[in-house]
Coordinates of N, CA and C in Angstrom, one line a residue:
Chain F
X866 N 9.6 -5.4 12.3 CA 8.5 -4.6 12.9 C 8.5 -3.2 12.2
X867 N 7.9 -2.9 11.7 CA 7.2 -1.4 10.8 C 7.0 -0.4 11.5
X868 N 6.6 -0.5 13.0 CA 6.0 0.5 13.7 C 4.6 0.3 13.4
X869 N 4.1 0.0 12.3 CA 2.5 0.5 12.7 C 1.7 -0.7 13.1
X870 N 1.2 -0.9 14.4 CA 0.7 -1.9 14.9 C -1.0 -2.2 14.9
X871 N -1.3 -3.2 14.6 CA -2.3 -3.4 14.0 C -2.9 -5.1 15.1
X872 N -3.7 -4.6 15.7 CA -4.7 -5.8 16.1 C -6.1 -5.8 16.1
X873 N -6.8 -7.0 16.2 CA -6.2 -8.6 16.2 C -5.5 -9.0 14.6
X874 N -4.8 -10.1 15.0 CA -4.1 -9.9 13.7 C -5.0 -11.1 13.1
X875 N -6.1 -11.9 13.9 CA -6.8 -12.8 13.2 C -7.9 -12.8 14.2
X876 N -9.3 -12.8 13.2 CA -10.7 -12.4 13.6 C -11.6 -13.3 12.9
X877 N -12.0 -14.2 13.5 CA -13.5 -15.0 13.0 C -14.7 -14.7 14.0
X878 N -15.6 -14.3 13.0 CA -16.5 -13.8 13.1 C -18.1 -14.4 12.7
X879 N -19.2 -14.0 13.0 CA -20.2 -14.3 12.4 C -20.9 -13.3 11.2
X880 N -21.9 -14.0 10.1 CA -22.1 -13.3 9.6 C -23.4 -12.2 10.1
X881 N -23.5 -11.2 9.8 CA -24.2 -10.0 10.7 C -23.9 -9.5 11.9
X882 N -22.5 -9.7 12.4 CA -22.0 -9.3 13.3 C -21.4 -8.3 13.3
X883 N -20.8 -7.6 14.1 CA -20.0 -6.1 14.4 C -18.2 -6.2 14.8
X884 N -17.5 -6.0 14.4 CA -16.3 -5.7 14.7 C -15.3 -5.0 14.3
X885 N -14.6 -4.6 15.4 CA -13.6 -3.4 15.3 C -12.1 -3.9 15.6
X886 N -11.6 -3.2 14.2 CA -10.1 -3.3 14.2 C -9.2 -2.0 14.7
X887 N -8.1 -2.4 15.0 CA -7.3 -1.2 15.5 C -6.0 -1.0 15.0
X888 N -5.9 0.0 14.7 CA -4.5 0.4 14.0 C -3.4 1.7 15.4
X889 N -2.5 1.7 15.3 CA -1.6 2.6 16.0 C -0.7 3.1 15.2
X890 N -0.6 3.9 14.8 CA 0.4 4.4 13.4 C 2.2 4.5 14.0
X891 N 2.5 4.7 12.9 CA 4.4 4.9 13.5 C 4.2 5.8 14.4
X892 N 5.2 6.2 15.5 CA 5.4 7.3 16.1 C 5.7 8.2 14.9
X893 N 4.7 9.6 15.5 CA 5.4 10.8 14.6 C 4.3 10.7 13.3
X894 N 4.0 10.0 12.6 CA 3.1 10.0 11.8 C 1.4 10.0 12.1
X895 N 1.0 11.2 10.9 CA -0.1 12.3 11.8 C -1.6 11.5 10.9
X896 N -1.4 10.8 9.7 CA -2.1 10.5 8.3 C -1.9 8.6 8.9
X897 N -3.4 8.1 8.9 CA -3.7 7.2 8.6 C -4.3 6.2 7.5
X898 N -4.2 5.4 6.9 CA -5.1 4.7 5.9 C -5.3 3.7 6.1
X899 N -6.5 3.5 5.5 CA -7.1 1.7 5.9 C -7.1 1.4 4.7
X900 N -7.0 0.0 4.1 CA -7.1 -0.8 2.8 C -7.5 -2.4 3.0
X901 N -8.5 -2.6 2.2 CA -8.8 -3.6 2.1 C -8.3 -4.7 1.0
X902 N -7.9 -6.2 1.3 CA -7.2 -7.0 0.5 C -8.2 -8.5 0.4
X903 N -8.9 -8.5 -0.1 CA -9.6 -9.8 -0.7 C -8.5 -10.8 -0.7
X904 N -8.9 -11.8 -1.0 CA -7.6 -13.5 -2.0 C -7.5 -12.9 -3.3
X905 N -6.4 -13.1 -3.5 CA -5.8 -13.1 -4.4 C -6.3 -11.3 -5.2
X906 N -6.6 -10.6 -4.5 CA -7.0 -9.4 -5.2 C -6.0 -8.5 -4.7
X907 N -5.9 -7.0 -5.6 CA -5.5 -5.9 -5.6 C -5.7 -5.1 -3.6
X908 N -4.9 -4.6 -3.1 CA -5.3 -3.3 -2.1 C -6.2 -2.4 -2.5
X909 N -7.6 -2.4 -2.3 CA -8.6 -1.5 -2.3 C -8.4 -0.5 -1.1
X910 N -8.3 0.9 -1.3 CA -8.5 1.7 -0.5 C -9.8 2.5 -0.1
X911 N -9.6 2.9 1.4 CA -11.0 2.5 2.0 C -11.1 4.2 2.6
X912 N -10.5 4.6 3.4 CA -10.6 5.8 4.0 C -9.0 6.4 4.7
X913 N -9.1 7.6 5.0 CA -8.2 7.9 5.1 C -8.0 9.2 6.7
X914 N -7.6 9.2 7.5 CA -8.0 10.2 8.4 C -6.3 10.7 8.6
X915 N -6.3 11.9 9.1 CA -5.3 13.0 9.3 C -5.2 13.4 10.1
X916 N -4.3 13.4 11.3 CA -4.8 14.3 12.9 C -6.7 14.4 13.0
X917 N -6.7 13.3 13.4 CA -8.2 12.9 13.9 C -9.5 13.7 12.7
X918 N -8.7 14.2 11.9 CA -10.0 13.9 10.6 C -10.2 13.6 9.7
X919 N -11.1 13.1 9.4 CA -11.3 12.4 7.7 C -10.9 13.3 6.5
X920 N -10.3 12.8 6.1 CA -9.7 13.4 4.5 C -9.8 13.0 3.4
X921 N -9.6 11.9 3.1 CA -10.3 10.9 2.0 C -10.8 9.9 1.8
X922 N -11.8 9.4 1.4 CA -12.8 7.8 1.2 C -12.5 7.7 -0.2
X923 N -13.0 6.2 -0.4 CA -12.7 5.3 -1.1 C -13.4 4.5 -1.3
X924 N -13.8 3.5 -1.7 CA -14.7 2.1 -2.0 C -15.1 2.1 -0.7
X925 N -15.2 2.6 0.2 CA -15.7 2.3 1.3 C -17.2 2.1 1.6
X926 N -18.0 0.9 2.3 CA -18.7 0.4 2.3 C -19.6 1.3 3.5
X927 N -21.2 1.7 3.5 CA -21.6 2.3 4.6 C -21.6 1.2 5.9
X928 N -21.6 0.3 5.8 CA -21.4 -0.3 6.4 C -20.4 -0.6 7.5
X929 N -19.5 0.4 6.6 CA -17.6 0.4 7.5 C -17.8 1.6 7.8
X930 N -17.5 2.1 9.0 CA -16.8 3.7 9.6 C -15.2 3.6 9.9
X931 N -15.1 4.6 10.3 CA -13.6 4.6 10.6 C -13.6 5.7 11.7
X932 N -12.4 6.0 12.7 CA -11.7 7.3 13.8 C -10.7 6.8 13.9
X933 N -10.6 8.4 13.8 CA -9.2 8.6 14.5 C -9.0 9.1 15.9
X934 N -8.4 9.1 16.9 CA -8.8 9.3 18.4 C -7.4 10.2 18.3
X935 N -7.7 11.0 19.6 CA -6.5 12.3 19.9 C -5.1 11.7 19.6
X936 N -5.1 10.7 20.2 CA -3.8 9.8 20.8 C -3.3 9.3 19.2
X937 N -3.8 9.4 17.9 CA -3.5 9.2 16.8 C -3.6 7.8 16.7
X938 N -4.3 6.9 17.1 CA -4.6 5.9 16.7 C -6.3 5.5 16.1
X939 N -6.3 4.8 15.4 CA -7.5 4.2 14.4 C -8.0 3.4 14.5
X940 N -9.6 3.5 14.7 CA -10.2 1.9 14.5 C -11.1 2.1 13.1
X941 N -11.5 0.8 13.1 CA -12.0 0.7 11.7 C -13.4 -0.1 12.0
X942 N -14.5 0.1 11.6 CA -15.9 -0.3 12.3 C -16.4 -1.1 11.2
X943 N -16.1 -2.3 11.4 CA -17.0 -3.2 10.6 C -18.6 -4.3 10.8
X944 N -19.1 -3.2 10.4 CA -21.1 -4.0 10.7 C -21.7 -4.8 9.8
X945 N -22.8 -5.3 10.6 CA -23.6 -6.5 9.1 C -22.3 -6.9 8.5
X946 N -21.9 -8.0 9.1 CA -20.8 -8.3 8.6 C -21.0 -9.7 7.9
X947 N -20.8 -9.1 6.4 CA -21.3 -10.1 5.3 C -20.5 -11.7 4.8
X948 N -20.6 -12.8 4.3 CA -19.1 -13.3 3.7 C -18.4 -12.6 3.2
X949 N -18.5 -11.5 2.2 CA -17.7 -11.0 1.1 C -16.9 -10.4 2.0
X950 N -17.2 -9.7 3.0 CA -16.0 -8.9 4.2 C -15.0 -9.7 4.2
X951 N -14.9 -10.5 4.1 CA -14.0 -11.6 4.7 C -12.2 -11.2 3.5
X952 N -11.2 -10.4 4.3 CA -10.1 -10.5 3.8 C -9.2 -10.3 4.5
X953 N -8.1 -9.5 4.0 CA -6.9 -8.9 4.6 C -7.5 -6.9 5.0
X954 N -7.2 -6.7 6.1 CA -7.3 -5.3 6.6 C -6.0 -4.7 6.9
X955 N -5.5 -4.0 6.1 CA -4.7 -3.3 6.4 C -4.5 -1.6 6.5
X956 N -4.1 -1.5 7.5 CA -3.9 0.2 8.2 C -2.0 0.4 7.7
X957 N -2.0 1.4 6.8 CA -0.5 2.1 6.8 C -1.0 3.6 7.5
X958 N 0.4 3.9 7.7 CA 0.4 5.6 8.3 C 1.5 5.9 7.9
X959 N 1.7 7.6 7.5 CA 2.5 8.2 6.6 C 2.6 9.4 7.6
X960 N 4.5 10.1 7.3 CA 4.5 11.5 7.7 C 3.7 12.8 6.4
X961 N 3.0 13.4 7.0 CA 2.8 14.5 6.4 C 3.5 15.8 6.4
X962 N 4.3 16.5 5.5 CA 4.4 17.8 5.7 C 4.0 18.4 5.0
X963 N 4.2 19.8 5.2 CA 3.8 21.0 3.9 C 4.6 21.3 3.1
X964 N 5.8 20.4 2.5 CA 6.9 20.8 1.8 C 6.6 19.6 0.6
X965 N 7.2 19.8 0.3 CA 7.2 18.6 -1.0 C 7.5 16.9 -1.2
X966 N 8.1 16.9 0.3 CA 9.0 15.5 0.8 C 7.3 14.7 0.8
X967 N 7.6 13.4 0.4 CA 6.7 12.3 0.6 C 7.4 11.1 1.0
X968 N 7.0 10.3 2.0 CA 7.7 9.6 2.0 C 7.4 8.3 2.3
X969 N 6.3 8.3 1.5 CA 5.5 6.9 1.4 C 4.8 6.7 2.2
X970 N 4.4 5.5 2.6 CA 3.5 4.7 3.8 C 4.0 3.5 4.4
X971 N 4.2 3.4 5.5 CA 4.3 1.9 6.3 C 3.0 1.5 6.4
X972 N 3.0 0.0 6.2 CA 2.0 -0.7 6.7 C 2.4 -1.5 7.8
X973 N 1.4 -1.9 8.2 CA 0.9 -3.2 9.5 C 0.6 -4.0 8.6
X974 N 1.3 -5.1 9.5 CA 0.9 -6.6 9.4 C -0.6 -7.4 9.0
X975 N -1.5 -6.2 9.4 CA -2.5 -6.7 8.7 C -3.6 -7.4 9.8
X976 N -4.8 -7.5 9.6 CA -5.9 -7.8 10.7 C -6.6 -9.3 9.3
X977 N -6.7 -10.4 9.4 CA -7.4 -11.2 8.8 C -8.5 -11.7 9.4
X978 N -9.8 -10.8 8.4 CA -10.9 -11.1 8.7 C -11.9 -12.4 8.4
X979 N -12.0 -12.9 8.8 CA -12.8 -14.6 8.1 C -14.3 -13.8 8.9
X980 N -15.3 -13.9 7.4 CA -16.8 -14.5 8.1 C -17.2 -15.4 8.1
X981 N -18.0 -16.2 8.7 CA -18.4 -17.5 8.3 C -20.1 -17.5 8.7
Chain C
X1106 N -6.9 11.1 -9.4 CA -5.3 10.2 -9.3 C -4.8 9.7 -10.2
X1107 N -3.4 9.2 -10.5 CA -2.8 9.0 -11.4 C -3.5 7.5 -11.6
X1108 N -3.4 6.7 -13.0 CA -3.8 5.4 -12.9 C -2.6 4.9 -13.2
X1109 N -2.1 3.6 -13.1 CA -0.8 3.2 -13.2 C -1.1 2.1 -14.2
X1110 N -0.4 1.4 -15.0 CA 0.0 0.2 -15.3 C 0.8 -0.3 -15.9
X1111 N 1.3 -1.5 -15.4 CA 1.8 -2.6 -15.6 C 1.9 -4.0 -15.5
X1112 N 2.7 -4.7 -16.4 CA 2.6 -6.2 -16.5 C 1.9 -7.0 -15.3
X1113 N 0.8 -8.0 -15.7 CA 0.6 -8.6 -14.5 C 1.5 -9.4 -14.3
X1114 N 2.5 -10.7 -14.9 CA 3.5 -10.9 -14.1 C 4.5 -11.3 -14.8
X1115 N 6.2 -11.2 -14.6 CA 6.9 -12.0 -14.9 C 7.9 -13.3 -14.1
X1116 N 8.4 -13.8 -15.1 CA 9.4 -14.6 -15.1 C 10.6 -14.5 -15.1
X1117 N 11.5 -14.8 -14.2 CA 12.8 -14.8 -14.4 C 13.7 -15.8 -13.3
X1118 N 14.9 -15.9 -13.2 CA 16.0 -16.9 -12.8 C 16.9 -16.2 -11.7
X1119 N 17.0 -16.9 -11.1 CA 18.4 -16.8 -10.1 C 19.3 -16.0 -10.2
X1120 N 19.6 -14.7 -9.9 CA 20.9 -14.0 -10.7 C 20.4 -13.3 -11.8
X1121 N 19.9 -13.2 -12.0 CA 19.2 -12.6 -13.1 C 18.8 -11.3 -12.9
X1122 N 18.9 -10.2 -13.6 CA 18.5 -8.4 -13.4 C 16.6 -8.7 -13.9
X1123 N 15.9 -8.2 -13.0 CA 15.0 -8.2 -13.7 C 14.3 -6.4 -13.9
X1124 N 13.6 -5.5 -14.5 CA 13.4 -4.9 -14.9 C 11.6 -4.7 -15.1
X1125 N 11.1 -3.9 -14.5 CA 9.4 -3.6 -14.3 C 8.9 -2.6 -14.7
X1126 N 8.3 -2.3 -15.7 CA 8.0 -0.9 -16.2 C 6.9 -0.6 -15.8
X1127 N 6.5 0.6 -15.4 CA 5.0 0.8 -15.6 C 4.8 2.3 -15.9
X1128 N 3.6 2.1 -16.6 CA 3.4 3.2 -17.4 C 2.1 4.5 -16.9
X1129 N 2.3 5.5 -16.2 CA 1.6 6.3 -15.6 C 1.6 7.9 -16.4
X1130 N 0.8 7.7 -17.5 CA 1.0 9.2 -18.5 C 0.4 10.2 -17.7
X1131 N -0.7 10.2 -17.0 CA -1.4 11.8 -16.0 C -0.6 11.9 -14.7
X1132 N 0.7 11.5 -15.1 CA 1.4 11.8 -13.5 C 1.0 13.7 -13.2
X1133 N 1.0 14.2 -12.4 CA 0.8 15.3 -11.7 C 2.1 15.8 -11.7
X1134 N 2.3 17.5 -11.8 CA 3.9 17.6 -11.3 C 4.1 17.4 -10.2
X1135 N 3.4 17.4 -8.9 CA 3.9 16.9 -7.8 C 4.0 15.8 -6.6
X1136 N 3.6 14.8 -8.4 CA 3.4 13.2 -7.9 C 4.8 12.6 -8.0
X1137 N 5.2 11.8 -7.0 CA 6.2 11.0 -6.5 C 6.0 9.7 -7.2
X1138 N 6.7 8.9 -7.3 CA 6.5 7.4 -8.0 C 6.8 6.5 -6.8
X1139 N 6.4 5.7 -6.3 CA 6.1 5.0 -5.5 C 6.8 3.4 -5.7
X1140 N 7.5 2.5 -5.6 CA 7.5 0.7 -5.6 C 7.4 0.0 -4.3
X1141 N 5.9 -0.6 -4.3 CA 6.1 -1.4 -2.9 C 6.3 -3.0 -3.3
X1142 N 6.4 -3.6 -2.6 CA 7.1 -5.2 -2.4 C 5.9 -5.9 -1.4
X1143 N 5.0 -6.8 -1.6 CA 4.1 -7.1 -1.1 C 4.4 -9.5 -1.2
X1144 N 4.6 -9.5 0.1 CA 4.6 -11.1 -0.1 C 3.3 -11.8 0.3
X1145 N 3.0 -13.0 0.4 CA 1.5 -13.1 0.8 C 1.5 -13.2 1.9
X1146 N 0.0 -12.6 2.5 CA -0.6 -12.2 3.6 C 0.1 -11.7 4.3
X1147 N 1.2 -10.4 3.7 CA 2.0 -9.3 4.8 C 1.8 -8.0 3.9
X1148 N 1.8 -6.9 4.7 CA 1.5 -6.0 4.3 C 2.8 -5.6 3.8
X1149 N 2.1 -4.6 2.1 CA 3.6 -4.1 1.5 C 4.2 -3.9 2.1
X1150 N 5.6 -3.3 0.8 CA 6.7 -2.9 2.0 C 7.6 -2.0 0.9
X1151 N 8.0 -0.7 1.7 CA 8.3 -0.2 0.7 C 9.5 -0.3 0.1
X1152 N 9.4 -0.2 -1.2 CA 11.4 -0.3 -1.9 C 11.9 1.0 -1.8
X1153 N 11.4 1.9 -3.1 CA 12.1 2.9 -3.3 C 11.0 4.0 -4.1
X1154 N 11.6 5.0 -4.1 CA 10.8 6.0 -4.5 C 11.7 7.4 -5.2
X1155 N 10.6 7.6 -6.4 CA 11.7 8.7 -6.7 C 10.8 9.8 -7.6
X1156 N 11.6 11.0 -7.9 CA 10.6 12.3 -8.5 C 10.9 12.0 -10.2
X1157 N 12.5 11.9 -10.1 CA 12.9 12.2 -11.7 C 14.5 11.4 -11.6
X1158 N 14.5 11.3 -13.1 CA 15.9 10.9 -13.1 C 16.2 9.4 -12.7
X1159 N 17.4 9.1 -11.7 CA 17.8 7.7 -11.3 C 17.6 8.0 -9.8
X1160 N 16.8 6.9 -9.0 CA 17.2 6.5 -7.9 C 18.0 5.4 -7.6
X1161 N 18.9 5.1 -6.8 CA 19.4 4.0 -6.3 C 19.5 3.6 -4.6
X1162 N 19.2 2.7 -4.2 CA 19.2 2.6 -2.9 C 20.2 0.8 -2.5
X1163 N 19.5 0.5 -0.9 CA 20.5 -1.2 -1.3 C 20.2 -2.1 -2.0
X1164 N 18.8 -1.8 -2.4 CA 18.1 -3.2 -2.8 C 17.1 -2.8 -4.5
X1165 N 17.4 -2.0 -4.5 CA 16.8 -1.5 -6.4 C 17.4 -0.2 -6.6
X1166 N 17.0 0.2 -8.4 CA 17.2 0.6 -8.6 C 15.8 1.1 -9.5
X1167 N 15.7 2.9 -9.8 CA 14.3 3.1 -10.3 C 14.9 4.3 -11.2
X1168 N 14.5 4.2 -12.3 CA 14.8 5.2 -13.5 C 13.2 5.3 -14.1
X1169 N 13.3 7.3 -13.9 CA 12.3 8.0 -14.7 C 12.5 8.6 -15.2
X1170 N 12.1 8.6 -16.6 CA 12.5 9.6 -17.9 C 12.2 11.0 -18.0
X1171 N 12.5 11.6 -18.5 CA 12.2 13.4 -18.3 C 11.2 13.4 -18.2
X1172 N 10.2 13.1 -19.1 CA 8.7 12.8 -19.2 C 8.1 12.6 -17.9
X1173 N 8.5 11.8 -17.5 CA 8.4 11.1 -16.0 C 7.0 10.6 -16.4
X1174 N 6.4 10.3 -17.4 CA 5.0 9.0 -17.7 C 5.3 7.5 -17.7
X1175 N 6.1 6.9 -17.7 CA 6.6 6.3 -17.4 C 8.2 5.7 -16.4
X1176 N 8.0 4.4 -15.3 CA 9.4 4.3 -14.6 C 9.6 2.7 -14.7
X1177 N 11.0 2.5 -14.1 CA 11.3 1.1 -14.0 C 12.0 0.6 -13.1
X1178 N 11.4 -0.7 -12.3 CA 12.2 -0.8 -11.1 C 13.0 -1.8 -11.6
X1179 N 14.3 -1.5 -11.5 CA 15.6 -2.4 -11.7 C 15.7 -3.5 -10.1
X1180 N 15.7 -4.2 -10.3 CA 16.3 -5.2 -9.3 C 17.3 -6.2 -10.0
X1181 N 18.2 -5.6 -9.3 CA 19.8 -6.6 -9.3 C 19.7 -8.1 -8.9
X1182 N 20.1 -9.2 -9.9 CA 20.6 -10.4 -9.6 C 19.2 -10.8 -8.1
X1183 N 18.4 -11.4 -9.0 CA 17.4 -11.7 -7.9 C 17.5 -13.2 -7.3
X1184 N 16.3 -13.4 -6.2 CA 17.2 -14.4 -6.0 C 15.6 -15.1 -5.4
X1185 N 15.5 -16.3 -5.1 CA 14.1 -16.9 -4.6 C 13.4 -16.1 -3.8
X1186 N 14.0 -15.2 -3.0 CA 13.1 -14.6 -2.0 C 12.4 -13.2 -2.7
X1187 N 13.0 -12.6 -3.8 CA 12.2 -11.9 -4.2 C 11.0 -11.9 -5.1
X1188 N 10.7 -13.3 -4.7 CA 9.4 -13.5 -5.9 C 8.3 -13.0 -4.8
X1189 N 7.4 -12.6 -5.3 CA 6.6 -10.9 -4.9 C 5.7 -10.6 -5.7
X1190 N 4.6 -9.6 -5.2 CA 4.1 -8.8 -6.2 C 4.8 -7.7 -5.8
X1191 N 5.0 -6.9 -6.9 CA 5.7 -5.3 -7.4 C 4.4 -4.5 -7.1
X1192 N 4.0 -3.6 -6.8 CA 3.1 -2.5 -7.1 C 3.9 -0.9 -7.4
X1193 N 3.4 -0.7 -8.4 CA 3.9 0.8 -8.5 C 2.8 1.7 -8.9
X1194 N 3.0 2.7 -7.5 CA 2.1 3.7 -7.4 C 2.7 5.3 -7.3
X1195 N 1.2 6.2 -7.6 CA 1.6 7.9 -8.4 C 0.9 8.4 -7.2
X1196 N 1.7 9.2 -6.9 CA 1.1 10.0 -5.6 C 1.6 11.2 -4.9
X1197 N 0.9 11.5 -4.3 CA 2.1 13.0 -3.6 C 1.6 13.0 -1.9
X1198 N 2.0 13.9 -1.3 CA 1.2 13.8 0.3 C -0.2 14.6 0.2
X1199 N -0.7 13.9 1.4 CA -1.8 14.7 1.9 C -2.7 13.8 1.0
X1200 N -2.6 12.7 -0.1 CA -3.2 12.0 -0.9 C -3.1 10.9 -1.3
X1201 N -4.7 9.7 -0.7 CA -4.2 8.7 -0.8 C -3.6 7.7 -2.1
X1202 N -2.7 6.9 -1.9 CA -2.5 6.0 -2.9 C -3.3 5.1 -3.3
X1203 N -3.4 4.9 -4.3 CA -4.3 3.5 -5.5 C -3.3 2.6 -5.6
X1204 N -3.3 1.9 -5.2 CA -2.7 0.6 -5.6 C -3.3 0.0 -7.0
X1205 N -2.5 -0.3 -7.8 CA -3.2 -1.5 -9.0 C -2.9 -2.8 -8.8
X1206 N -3.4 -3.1 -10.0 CA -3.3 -4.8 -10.0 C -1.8 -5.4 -9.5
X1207 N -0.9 -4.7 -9.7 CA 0.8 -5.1 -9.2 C 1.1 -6.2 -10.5
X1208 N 2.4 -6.3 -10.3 CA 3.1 -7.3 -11.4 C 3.8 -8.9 -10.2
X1209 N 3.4 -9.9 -10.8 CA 3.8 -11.3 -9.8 C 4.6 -11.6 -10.6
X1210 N 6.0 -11.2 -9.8 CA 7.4 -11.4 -10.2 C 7.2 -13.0 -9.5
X1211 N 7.8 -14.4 -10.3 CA 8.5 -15.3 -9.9 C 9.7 -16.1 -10.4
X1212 N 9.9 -16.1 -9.0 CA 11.7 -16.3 -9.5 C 12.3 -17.8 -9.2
X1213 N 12.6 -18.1 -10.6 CA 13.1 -19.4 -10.2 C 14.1 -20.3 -10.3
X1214 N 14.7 -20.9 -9.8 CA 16.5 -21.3 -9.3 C 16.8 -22.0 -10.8

């Protein structure tokens, strides 16, 4: 277990339909990210929120929104939901400081999206 | 952001050191080097990370050259279960990471 929890961990869907994923970051970590994983493709990164604000996008589709809520957890808003949506969603969350330390990102297990 | 690359995949045996370079020449001075370990349909996971010089931890090892444009993840005597994609990414906080194409280590008895 990673700490950062992530549901549903499997989602079939229609196509043009609406649905929302949820992330809960490690305890203590303030920085969320969402990433998207096709078959057999690369982690495309999608958006990124920080103590409940947006801080950086990515290939992100208008179609996708994202929040972050007080409680530091994330959902991710997926509309008109097309075939090509159809992959791996993954949410990591990272500690932020103002010193130099980085110290990567944990990911969740991941939300599998099927359109059909 | 920094762009990264390296091999898309290799080969190697049971016991065997294997060795991953990747080559990131616009590293930032206060970009970190990143190795995550990614098996199918689970989200990465991280190895090791380092600024300069040698890191070592229990499970790799990562050497960057003064330059620091290039690093290499050393993995000791591998073994079936490490067959993986590699990703190595350039990054610092407060900023998201790019993932690349990763290298598909497979390892075989």
């Amino acid at each position: 277990d990673s700490g950062v929890t992530q549901t549903p961990k499997h989602l079939i869907t229609a196509t043009g339909q609406r649905v929302t994923l949820r992330c809960s970051p490690r305890s203590g970590d303030l920085s969320v990210y969402w990433y998207q994983q096709s078959l057999d493709q690369g982690l495309q990164f999608l958006i990124q929120y920080y103590n409940g604000e947006e801080r950086a996008k990515g290939n992100i589709l208008e179609r996708f929104s994202a929040q972050q809520f007080p409680d530091l957890h994330s959902e991710l808003n997926l509309s008109s939901l097309e075939l090509g949506d159809s992959a791996l969603y993954f949410c990591a969350s990272s500690v932020e400081t103002t010193g130099r330390l980085f110290y990567g990102y944990t990911f969740g297990s991941g939300t599998r999206l099927t359109v059909v | 952001l920094a762009k990264t690359t390296q091999p898309i995949s290799m080969d190697s045996y049971e016991g065997q050191e294997v060795n991953i370079t990747c080559s990131h020449n616009n590293i930032a001075t206060n970009d970190y080097i990143t190795w995550y370990q990614q098996f199918p349909s689970q989200g990465p996971r991280f190895i090791i990370q380092g600024y300069k010089t040698k890191v070592t931890n229990e499970v790799a090892s990562l050497f960057i050259p003064a330059d620091r444009k290039s690093s290499t993840l050393s993995l000791p005597r591998v073994s079936l279960s490490d067959t993986a994609v590699y990703y190595c990414l350039v990054g610092g906080y407060g900023r998201a990471l790019t993932f690349g194409s990763g290298t598909r280590l497979q390892v075989q008895p």
